[in-house]
XYZ file of C-alpha atoms in Angstrom:
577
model
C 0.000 0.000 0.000
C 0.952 2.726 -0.612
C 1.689 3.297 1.324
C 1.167 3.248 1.157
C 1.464 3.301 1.742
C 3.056 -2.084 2.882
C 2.689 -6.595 5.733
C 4.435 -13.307 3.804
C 1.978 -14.921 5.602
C 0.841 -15.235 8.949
C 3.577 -13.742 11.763
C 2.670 -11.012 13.455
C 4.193 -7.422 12.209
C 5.922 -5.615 14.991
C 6.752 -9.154 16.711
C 8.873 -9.867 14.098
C 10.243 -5.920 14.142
C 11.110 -7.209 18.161
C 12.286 -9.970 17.601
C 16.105 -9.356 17.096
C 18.281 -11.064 14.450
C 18.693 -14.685 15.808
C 14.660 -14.707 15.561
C 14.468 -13.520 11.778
C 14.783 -16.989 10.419
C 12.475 -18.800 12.870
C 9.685 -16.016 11.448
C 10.612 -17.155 7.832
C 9.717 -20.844 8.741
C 6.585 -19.607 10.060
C 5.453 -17.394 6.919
C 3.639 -19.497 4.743
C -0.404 -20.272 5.545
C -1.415 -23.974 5.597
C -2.820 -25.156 2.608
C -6.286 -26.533 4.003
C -8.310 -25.339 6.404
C -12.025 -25.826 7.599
C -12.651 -22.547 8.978
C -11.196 -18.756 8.747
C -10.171 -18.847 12.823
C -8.016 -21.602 12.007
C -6.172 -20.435 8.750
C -3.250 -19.437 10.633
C -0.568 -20.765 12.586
C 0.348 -19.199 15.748
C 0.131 -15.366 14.591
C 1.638 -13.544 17.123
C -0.355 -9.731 18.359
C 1.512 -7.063 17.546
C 4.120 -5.423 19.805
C 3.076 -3.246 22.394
C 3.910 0.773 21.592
C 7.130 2.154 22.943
C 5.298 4.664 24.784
C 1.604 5.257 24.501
C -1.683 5.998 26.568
C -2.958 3.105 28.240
C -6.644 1.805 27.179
C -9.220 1.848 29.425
C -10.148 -1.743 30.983
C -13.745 -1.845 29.338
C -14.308 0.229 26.323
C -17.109 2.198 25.900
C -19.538 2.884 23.341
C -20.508 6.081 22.010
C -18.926 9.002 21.385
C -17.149 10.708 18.378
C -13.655 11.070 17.209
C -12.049 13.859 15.253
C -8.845 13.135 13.319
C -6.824 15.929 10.859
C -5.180 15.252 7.227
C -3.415 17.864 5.387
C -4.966 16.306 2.237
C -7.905 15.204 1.241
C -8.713 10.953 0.653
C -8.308 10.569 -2.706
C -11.139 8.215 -3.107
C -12.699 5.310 -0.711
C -13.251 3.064 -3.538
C -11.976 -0.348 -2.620
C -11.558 -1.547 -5.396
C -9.104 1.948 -6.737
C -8.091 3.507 -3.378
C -4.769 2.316 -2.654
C -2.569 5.266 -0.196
C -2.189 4.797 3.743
C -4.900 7.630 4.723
C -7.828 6.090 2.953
C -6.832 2.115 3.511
C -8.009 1.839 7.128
C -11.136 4.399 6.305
C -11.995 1.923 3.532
C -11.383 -1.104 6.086
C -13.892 1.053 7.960
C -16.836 1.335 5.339
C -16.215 -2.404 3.390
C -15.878 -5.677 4.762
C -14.562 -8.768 2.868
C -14.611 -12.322 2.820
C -11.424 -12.279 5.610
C -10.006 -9.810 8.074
C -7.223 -9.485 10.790
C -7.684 -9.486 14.485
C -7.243 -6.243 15.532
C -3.586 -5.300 16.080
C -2.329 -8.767 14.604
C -1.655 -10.411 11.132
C -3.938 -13.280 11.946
C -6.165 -14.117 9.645
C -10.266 -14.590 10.941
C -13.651 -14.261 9.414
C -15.878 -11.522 7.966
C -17.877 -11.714 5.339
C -17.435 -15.106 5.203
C -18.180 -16.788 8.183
C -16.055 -20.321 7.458
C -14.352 -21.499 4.225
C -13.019 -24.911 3.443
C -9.832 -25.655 0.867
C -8.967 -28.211 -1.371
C -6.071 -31.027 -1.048
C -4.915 -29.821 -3.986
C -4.877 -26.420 -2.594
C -6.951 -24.974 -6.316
C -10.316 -23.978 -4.792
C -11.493 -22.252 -1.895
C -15.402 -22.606 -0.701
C -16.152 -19.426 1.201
C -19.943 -19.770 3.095
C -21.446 -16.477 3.920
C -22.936 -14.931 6.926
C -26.354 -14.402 6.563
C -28.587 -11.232 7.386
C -25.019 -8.976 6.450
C -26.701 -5.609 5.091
C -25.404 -3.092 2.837
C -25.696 0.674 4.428
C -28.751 0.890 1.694
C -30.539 -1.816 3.419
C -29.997 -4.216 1.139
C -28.568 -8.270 1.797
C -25.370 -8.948 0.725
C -25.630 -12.466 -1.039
C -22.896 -14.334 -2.946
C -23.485 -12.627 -6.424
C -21.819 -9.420 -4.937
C -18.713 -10.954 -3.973
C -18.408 -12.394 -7.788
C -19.524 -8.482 -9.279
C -16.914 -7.096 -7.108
C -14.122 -9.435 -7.757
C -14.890 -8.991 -11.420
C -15.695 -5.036 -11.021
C -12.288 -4.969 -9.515
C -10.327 -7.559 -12.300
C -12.138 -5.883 -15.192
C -9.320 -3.439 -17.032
C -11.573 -0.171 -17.064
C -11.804 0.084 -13.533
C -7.806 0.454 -13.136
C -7.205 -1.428 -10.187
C -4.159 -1.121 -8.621
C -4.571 -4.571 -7.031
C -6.348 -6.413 -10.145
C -2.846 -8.066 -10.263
C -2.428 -9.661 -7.047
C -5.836 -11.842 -8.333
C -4.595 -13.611 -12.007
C -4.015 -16.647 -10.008
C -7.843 -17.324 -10.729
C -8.900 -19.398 -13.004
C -10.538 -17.166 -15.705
C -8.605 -13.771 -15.107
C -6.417 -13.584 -18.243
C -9.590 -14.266 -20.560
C -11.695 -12.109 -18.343
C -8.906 -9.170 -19.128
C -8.234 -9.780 -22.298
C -12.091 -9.336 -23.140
C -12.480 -12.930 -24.876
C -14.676 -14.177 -21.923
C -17.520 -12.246 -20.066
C -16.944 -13.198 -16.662
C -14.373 -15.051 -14.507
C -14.719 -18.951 -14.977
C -12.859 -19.444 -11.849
C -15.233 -17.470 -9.659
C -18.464 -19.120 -9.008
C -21.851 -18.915 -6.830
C -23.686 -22.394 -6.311
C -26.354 -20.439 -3.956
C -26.668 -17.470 -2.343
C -24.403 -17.560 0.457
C -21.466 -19.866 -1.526
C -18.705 -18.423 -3.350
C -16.319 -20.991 -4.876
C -12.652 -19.920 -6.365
C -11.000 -21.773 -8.530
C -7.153 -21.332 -9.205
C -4.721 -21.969 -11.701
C -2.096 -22.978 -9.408
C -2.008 -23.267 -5.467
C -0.969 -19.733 -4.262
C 0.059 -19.394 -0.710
C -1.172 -15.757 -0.794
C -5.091 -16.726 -1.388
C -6.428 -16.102 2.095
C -4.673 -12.404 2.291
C -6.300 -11.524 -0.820
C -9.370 -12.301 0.480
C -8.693 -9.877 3.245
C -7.413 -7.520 1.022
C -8.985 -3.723 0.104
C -9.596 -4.526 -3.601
C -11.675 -7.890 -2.737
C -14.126 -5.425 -0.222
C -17.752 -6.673 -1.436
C -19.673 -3.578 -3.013
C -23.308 -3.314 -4.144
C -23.813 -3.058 -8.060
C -26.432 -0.893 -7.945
C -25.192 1.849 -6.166
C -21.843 1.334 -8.513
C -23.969 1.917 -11.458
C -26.334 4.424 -9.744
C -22.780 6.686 -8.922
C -20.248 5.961 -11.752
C -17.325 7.601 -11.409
C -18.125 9.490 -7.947
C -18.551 5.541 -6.371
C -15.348 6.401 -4.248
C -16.775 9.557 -2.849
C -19.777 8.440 -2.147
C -19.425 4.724 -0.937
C -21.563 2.717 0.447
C -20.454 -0.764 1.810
C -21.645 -3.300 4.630
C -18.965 -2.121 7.468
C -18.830 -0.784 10.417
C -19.504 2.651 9.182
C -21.015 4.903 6.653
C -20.501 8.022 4.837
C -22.680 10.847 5.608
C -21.148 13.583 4.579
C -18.126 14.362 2.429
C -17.303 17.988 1.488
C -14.290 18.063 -0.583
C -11.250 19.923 0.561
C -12.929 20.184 4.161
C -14.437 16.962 5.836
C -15.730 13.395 5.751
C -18.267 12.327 8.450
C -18.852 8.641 9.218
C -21.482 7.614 11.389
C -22.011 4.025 12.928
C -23.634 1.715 11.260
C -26.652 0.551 13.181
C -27.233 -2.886 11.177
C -23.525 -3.693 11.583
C -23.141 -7.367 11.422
C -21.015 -7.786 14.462
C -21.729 -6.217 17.853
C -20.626 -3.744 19.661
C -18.782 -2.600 16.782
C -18.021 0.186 16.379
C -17.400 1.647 19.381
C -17.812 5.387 18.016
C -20.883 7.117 17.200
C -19.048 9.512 14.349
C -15.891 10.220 13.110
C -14.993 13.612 11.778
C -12.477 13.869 9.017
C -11.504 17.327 9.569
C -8.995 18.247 5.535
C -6.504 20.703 4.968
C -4.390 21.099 8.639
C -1.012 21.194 8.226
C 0.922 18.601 10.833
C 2.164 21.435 12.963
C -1.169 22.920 13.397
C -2.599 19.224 14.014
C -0.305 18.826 16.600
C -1.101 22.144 18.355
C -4.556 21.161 18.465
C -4.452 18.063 19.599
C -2.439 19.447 22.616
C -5.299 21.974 23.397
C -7.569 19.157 23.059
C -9.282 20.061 20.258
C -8.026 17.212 17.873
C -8.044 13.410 18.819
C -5.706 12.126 16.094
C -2.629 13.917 14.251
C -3.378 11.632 11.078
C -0.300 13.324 9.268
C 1.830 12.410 12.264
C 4.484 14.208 14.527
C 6.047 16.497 11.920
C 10.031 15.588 12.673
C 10.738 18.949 13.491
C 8.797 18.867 16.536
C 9.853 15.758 17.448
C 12.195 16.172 19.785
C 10.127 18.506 21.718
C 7.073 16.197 21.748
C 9.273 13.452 23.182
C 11.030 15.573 25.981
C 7.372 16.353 26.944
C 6.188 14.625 29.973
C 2.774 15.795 29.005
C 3.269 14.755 25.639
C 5.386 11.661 24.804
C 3.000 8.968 26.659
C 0.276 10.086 23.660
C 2.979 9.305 21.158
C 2.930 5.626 19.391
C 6.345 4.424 17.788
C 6.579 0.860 16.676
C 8.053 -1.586 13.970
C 6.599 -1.860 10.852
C 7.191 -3.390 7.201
C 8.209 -0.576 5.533
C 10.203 0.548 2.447
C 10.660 4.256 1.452
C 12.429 4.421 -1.983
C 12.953 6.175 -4.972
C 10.822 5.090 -8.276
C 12.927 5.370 -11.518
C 10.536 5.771 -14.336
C 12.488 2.840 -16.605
C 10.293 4.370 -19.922
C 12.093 7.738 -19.301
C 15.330 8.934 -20.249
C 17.648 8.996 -18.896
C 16.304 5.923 -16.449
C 15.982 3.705 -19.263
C 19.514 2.764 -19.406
C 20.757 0.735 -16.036
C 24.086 2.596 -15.249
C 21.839 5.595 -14.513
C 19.851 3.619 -12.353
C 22.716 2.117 -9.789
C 24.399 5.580 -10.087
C 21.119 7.136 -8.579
C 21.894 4.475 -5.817
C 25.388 5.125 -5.211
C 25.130 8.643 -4.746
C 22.779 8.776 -2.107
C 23.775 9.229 1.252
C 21.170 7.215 3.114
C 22.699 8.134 6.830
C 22.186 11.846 6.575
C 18.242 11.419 4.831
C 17.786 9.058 8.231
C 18.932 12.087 10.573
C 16.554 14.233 8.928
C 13.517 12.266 10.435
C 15.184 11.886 13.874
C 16.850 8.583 13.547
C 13.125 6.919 12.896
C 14.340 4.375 10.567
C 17.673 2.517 9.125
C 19.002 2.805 5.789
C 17.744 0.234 3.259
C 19.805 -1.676 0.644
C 16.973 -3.840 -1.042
C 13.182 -3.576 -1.425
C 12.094 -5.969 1.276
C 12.449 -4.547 5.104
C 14.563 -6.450 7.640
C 11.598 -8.014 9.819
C 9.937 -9.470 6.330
C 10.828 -13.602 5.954
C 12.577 -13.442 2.473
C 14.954 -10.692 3.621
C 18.781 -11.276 2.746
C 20.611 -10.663 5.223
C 23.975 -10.771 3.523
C 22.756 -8.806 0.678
C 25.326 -5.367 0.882
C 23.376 -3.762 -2.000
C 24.872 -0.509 -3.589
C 27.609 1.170 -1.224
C 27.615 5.224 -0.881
C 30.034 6.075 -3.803
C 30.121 9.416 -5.310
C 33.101 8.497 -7.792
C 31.138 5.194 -8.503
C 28.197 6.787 -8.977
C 30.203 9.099 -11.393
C 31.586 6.552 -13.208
C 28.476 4.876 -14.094
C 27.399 8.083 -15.200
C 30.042 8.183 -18.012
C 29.217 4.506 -18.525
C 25.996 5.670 -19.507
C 27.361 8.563 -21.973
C 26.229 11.438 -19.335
C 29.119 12.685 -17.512
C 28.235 15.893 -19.364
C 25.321 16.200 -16.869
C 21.189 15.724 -17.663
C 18.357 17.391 -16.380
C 14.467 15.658 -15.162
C 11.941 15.656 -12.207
C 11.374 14.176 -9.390
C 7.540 14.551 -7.708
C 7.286 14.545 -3.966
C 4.266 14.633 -1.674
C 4.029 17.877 -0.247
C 3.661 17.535 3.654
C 6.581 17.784 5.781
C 9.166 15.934 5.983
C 8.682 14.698 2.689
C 10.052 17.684 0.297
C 12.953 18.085 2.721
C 14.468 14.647 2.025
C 13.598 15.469 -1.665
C 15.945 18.292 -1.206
C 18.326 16.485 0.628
C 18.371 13.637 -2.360
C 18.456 16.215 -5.124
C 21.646 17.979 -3.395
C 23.303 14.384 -3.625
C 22.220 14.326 -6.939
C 23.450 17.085 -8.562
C 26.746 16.025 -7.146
C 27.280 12.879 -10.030
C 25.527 16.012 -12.700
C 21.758 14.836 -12.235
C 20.036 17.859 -12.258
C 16.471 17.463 -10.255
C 13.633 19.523 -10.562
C 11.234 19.052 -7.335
C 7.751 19.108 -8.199
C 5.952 18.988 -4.350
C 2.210 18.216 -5.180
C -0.707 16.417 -2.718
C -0.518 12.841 -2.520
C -3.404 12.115 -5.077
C -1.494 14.258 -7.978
C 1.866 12.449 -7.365
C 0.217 8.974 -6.999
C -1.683 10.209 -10.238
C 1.209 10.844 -12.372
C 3.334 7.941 -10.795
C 0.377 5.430 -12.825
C 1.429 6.714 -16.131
C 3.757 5.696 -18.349
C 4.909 9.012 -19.095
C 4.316 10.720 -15.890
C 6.783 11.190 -13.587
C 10.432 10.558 -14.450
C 11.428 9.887 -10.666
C 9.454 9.896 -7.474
C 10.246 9.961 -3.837
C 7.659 7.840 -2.251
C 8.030 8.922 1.066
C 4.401 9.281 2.611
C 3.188 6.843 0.242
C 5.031 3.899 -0.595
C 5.793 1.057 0.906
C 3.666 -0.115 3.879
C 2.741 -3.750 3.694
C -0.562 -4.567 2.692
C -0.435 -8.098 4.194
C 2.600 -9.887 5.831
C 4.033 -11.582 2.439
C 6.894 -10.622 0.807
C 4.909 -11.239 -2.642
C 3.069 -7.861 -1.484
C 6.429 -6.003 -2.236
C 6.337 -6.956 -5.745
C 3.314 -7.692 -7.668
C 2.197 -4.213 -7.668
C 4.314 -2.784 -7.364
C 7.454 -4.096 -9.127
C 5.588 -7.176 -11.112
C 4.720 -6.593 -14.988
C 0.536 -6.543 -13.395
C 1.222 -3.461 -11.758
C 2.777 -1.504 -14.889
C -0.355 -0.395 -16.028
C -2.375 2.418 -15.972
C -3.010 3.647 -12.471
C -0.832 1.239 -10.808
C 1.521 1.048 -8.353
C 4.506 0.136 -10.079
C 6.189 3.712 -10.593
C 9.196 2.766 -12.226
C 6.856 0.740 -14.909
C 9.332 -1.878 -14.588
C 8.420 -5.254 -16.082
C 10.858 -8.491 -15.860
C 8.808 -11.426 -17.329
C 11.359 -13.781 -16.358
C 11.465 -12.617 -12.471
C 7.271 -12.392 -12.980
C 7.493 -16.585 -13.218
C 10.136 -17.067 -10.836
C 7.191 -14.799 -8.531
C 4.286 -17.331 -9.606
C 6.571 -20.607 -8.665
C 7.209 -18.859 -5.349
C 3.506 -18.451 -4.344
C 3.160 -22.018 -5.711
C 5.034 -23.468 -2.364
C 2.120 -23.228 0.150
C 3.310 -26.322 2.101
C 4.236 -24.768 5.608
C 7.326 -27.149 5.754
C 8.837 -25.394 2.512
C 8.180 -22.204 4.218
C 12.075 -21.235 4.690
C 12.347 -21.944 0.725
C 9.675 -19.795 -0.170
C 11.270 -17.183 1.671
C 14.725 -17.870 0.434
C 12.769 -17.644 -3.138
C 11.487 -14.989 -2.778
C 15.196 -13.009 -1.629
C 16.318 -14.205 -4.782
C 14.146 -12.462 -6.914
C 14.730 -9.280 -5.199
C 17.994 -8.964 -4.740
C 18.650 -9.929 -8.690
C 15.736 -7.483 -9.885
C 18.297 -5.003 -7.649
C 20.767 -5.901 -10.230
C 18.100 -3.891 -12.909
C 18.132 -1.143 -10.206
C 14.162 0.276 -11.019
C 14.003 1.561 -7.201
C 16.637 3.485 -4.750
C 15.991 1.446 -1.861
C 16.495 4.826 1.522
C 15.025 3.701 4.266
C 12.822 1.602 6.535
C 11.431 3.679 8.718
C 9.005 2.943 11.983
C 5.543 4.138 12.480
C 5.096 7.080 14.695
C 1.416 8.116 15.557
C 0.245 10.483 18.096
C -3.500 11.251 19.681
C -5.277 12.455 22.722
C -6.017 10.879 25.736
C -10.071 11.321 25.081
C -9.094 8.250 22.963
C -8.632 4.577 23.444
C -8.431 0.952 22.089
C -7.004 -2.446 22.348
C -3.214 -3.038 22.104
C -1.697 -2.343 18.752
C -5.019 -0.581 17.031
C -3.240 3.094 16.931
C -0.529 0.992 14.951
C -2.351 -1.870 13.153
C -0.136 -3.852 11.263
C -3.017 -4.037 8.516
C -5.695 -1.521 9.161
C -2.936 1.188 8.968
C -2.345 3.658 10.272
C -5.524 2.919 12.916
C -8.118 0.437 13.187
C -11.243 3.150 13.288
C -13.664 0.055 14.053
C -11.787 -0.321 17.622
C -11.632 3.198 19.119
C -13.655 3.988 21.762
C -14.196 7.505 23.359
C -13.106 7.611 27.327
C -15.540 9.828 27.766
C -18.681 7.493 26.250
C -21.771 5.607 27.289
């Protein structure tokens, strides 16, 4: 996710961040799901919770219902359209309004039911009966039956929707004739009544039950699609926990509880108030008058230190592990990143150590696209070293030790353009000019999902927070020839068909006791697509949150793993019912 905002199979996320080196390899063994199972509760093995905050307000023993919630964002969402939305603010906000067939536990990477209230899998590990929950209403009263789970798997697959995530689904029997328009629906997704849904693969795929947890699977309602069009993502409507009431563009989204919510006591709010356009610092100054409940933009870095030499202040503050990448996106279509030498010069010159100190030590330099706590992570992999005369040098390799000029977008909310300024200064230092173009997040995500869009982009505030722990979720969208499309996720439209099937006989190993090879797989293909250079690999950096102490939850939901960056559904109000 972008973000997205990005979490290989079933250990739990900031465990694994705890963990400590000698533990890395016992996670790999545990990373792969099992390939049968009777019912969603026991589709994992033991998935750890999530580790406990480094400092952070304690919950309340019994939470209480009522109340609202306000919570800040320099930008507005983009869109809350499952099947499209794809950047860190809107993913838990979607998580919020859709269900699907699977979810998490809240705070942990273990899989459980939703939608679907048990599913059973083959011995041959090809299809997957899902059986439904009955009485599940849509927010516009209607039932959700088993023919909306196949329109919204298909909605989502089908090319003129521009999925981000169609990718992560042509596993499914059906998808490639489905896309390329010779078939009119998916063969491999079937309905044998109204509360079964049957999928049929091509191969077993060890990521299955994620995807069926996953944003882009969330179960929509035709006719409201049709009845909206194009404005479906801004005004949503979806079986979860809550419901859009208002959105004013620029200004606020309002959810309100859903009343006919499936599961009880959930949510614990009344309304949440989405109030757009604060800048962090503002946020922050709020939230200490106790105006604001959540900083959703964060503790800007430059008032870091300060926050944490608080008393007052630092218990509020959240700070944990996560699987996280943030990276640089060379646009492989674009000169002068079409030829490699510019590439892994763009990696040598970049001081990762200094761009770290700019965000307060919150992170450690990265040398490859998977983060250290992920199972596939090489360990001995060194990467490209700091090297301004090697960075040089592959410059004149590439016929451009004259110089050359392009662009490089960057979201506009601090600290985001200052490490753009920080990478352009090392930059211009091997004669690669850089133009900063510091836009919202929707504008640079836009232009990233073009083939001629952006030449280079910093994805900081973005790009990479896992979607679900599997290292296959650092590279099908975004680095896998499914993602180079229109309105993906795969920036540097880089596309290695050869590295694409090495991907597919990865996910093929879903036997548990193969688990370590998966992983060790997996490494592989990332540390030779590194080789090809389409990313800068900076940093993996932790999650830092902050919000009042009106504001509660269980452990881990102000840093959920998977509804990131906080599990709405969970907060309660100290001050309820």
């Amino acid at each position: 996710m972008n973000r997205l905002l990005a979490s290989a199979s079933i250990v739990a996320l900031l465990a694994l961040g705890a963990c400590g080196e000698e533990k890395k390899d016992e996670a790999a063994s545990e990373a792969a799901p099992a390939a049968t199972s009777e019912a969603a509760s026991t589709a994992t093995s033991e998935a750890a919770p999530a580790a406990t905050s480094e400092a952070a307000a304690p919950a309340s023993s019994e939470p209480k219902q009522g109340g609202s919630m306000i919570v800040t964002f320099k930008d507005d969402l983009p869109t809350l359209d499952p099947a499209i939305g794809y950047d860190w603010k809107n993913w838990s906000v979607i998580k919020s309004v859709f269900d699907g067939l699977l979810d998490y536990k809240p705070g942990t990477t273990e899989i459980v039911p939703d939608l679907a209230e048990s599913f059973e899998t083959s011995a041959d590990g090809l299809t997957y009966t899902f059986k439904l929950r009955h009485g599940v209403k849509f927010h516009n009263g209607r039932e959700m039956k088993a023919a909306d789970v196949k329109y919204s798997l298909e909605r989502m697959i089908d090319p003129k929707t521009q999925s981000p995530g169609a990718g992560y689904y042509s596993g499914i029997k059906g998808f490639a004739e489905f896309q390329g328009g010779t078939a009119k629906e998916v063969t491999g997704i079937t309905t044998p009544d109204d509360y079964t849904v049957k999928l049929e693969l091509t191969a077993p795929d060890a990521t299955t039950l994620h995807l069926m947890a996953l944003n882009f699977s969330f179960v929509v309602p035709k006719e409201e699609v049709e009845k909206s069009g194009a404005d479906f993502g801004k005004k949503p409507v979806g079986t979860g926990a809550f419901k859009v009431t208002e959105w004013t563009s620029g200004q606020k989204i309002v959810l309100e509880r859903n009343a006919d919510y499936y599961r009880a006591g959930i949510p614990r709010l009344d309304k949440i108030t989405f109030e757009i356009g604060q800048e962090p610092v503002v946020a922050l100054l709020r939230l200490q008058k106790g105006e604001i409940d959540i900083a959703g933009d964060n503790v800007p870095p430059a008032k870091f230190t300060e926050v944490m030499g608080d008393p007052a202040m630092k218990d509020l503050v959240t700070m944990d592990d996560q699987l996280q990448t943030g990276y640089i996106a060379m646009n492989v279509n674009i000169p002068p990143f079409d030829k490699v030498a510019v590439r892994q010069a763009v990696n040598m010159a970049i001081n990762k150590e200094r761009i770290v100190q700019l965000i307060n030590n919150r992170a450690v330099p990265a040398n490859q696209p998977l983060p250290p706590a992920m199972p596939g992570y090489d360990k001995a992999y060194k990467g490209y070293a700091y090297d301004v005369e090697g960075a040089k040098a592959k410059m004149k390799e590439a016929g451009l030790e004259g110089g050359v000029e392009t662009d490089m977008y960057v979201m506009n909310t601090d600290p985001q353009p200052r490490i753009a300024q920080a990478i352009q200064q090392d930059l211009a230092g091997i004669g690669i000019k850089v133009n900063l173009k510091s836009l919202d997040m929707g504008t640079v995500i836009a232009a990233g999902g073009k083939k001629d869009g952006a030449p280079m982009i910093w994805s900081g505030g973005m790009a990479w927070i896992a979607d679900f722990p599997d290292p296959s979720n650092f590279y099908t969208a975004i680095l896998g020839c499914g993602g180079a499309v229109d309105g993906g996720w795969n920036w540097s439209w880089y596309c290695n068909k050869d590295l694409d099937k090495r991907a597919a006989e990865a996910n093929a190993i879903t036997d548990p006791a193969k688990a370590n090879e998966r992983a060790a797989a997996w490494g592989k293909i990332f540390t030779d697509l590194m080789g090809d250079a389409p990313w800068a690999p900076i940093f993996n950096e932790k999650a830092v949150g902050i919000h009042s102490k009106r504001v509660a939850g269980p452990n881990g939901i102000f840093a959920d793993p998977i509804h990131i960056p906080v599990n709405y559904d969970e907060v309660y109000a100290t001050d309820g019912k």
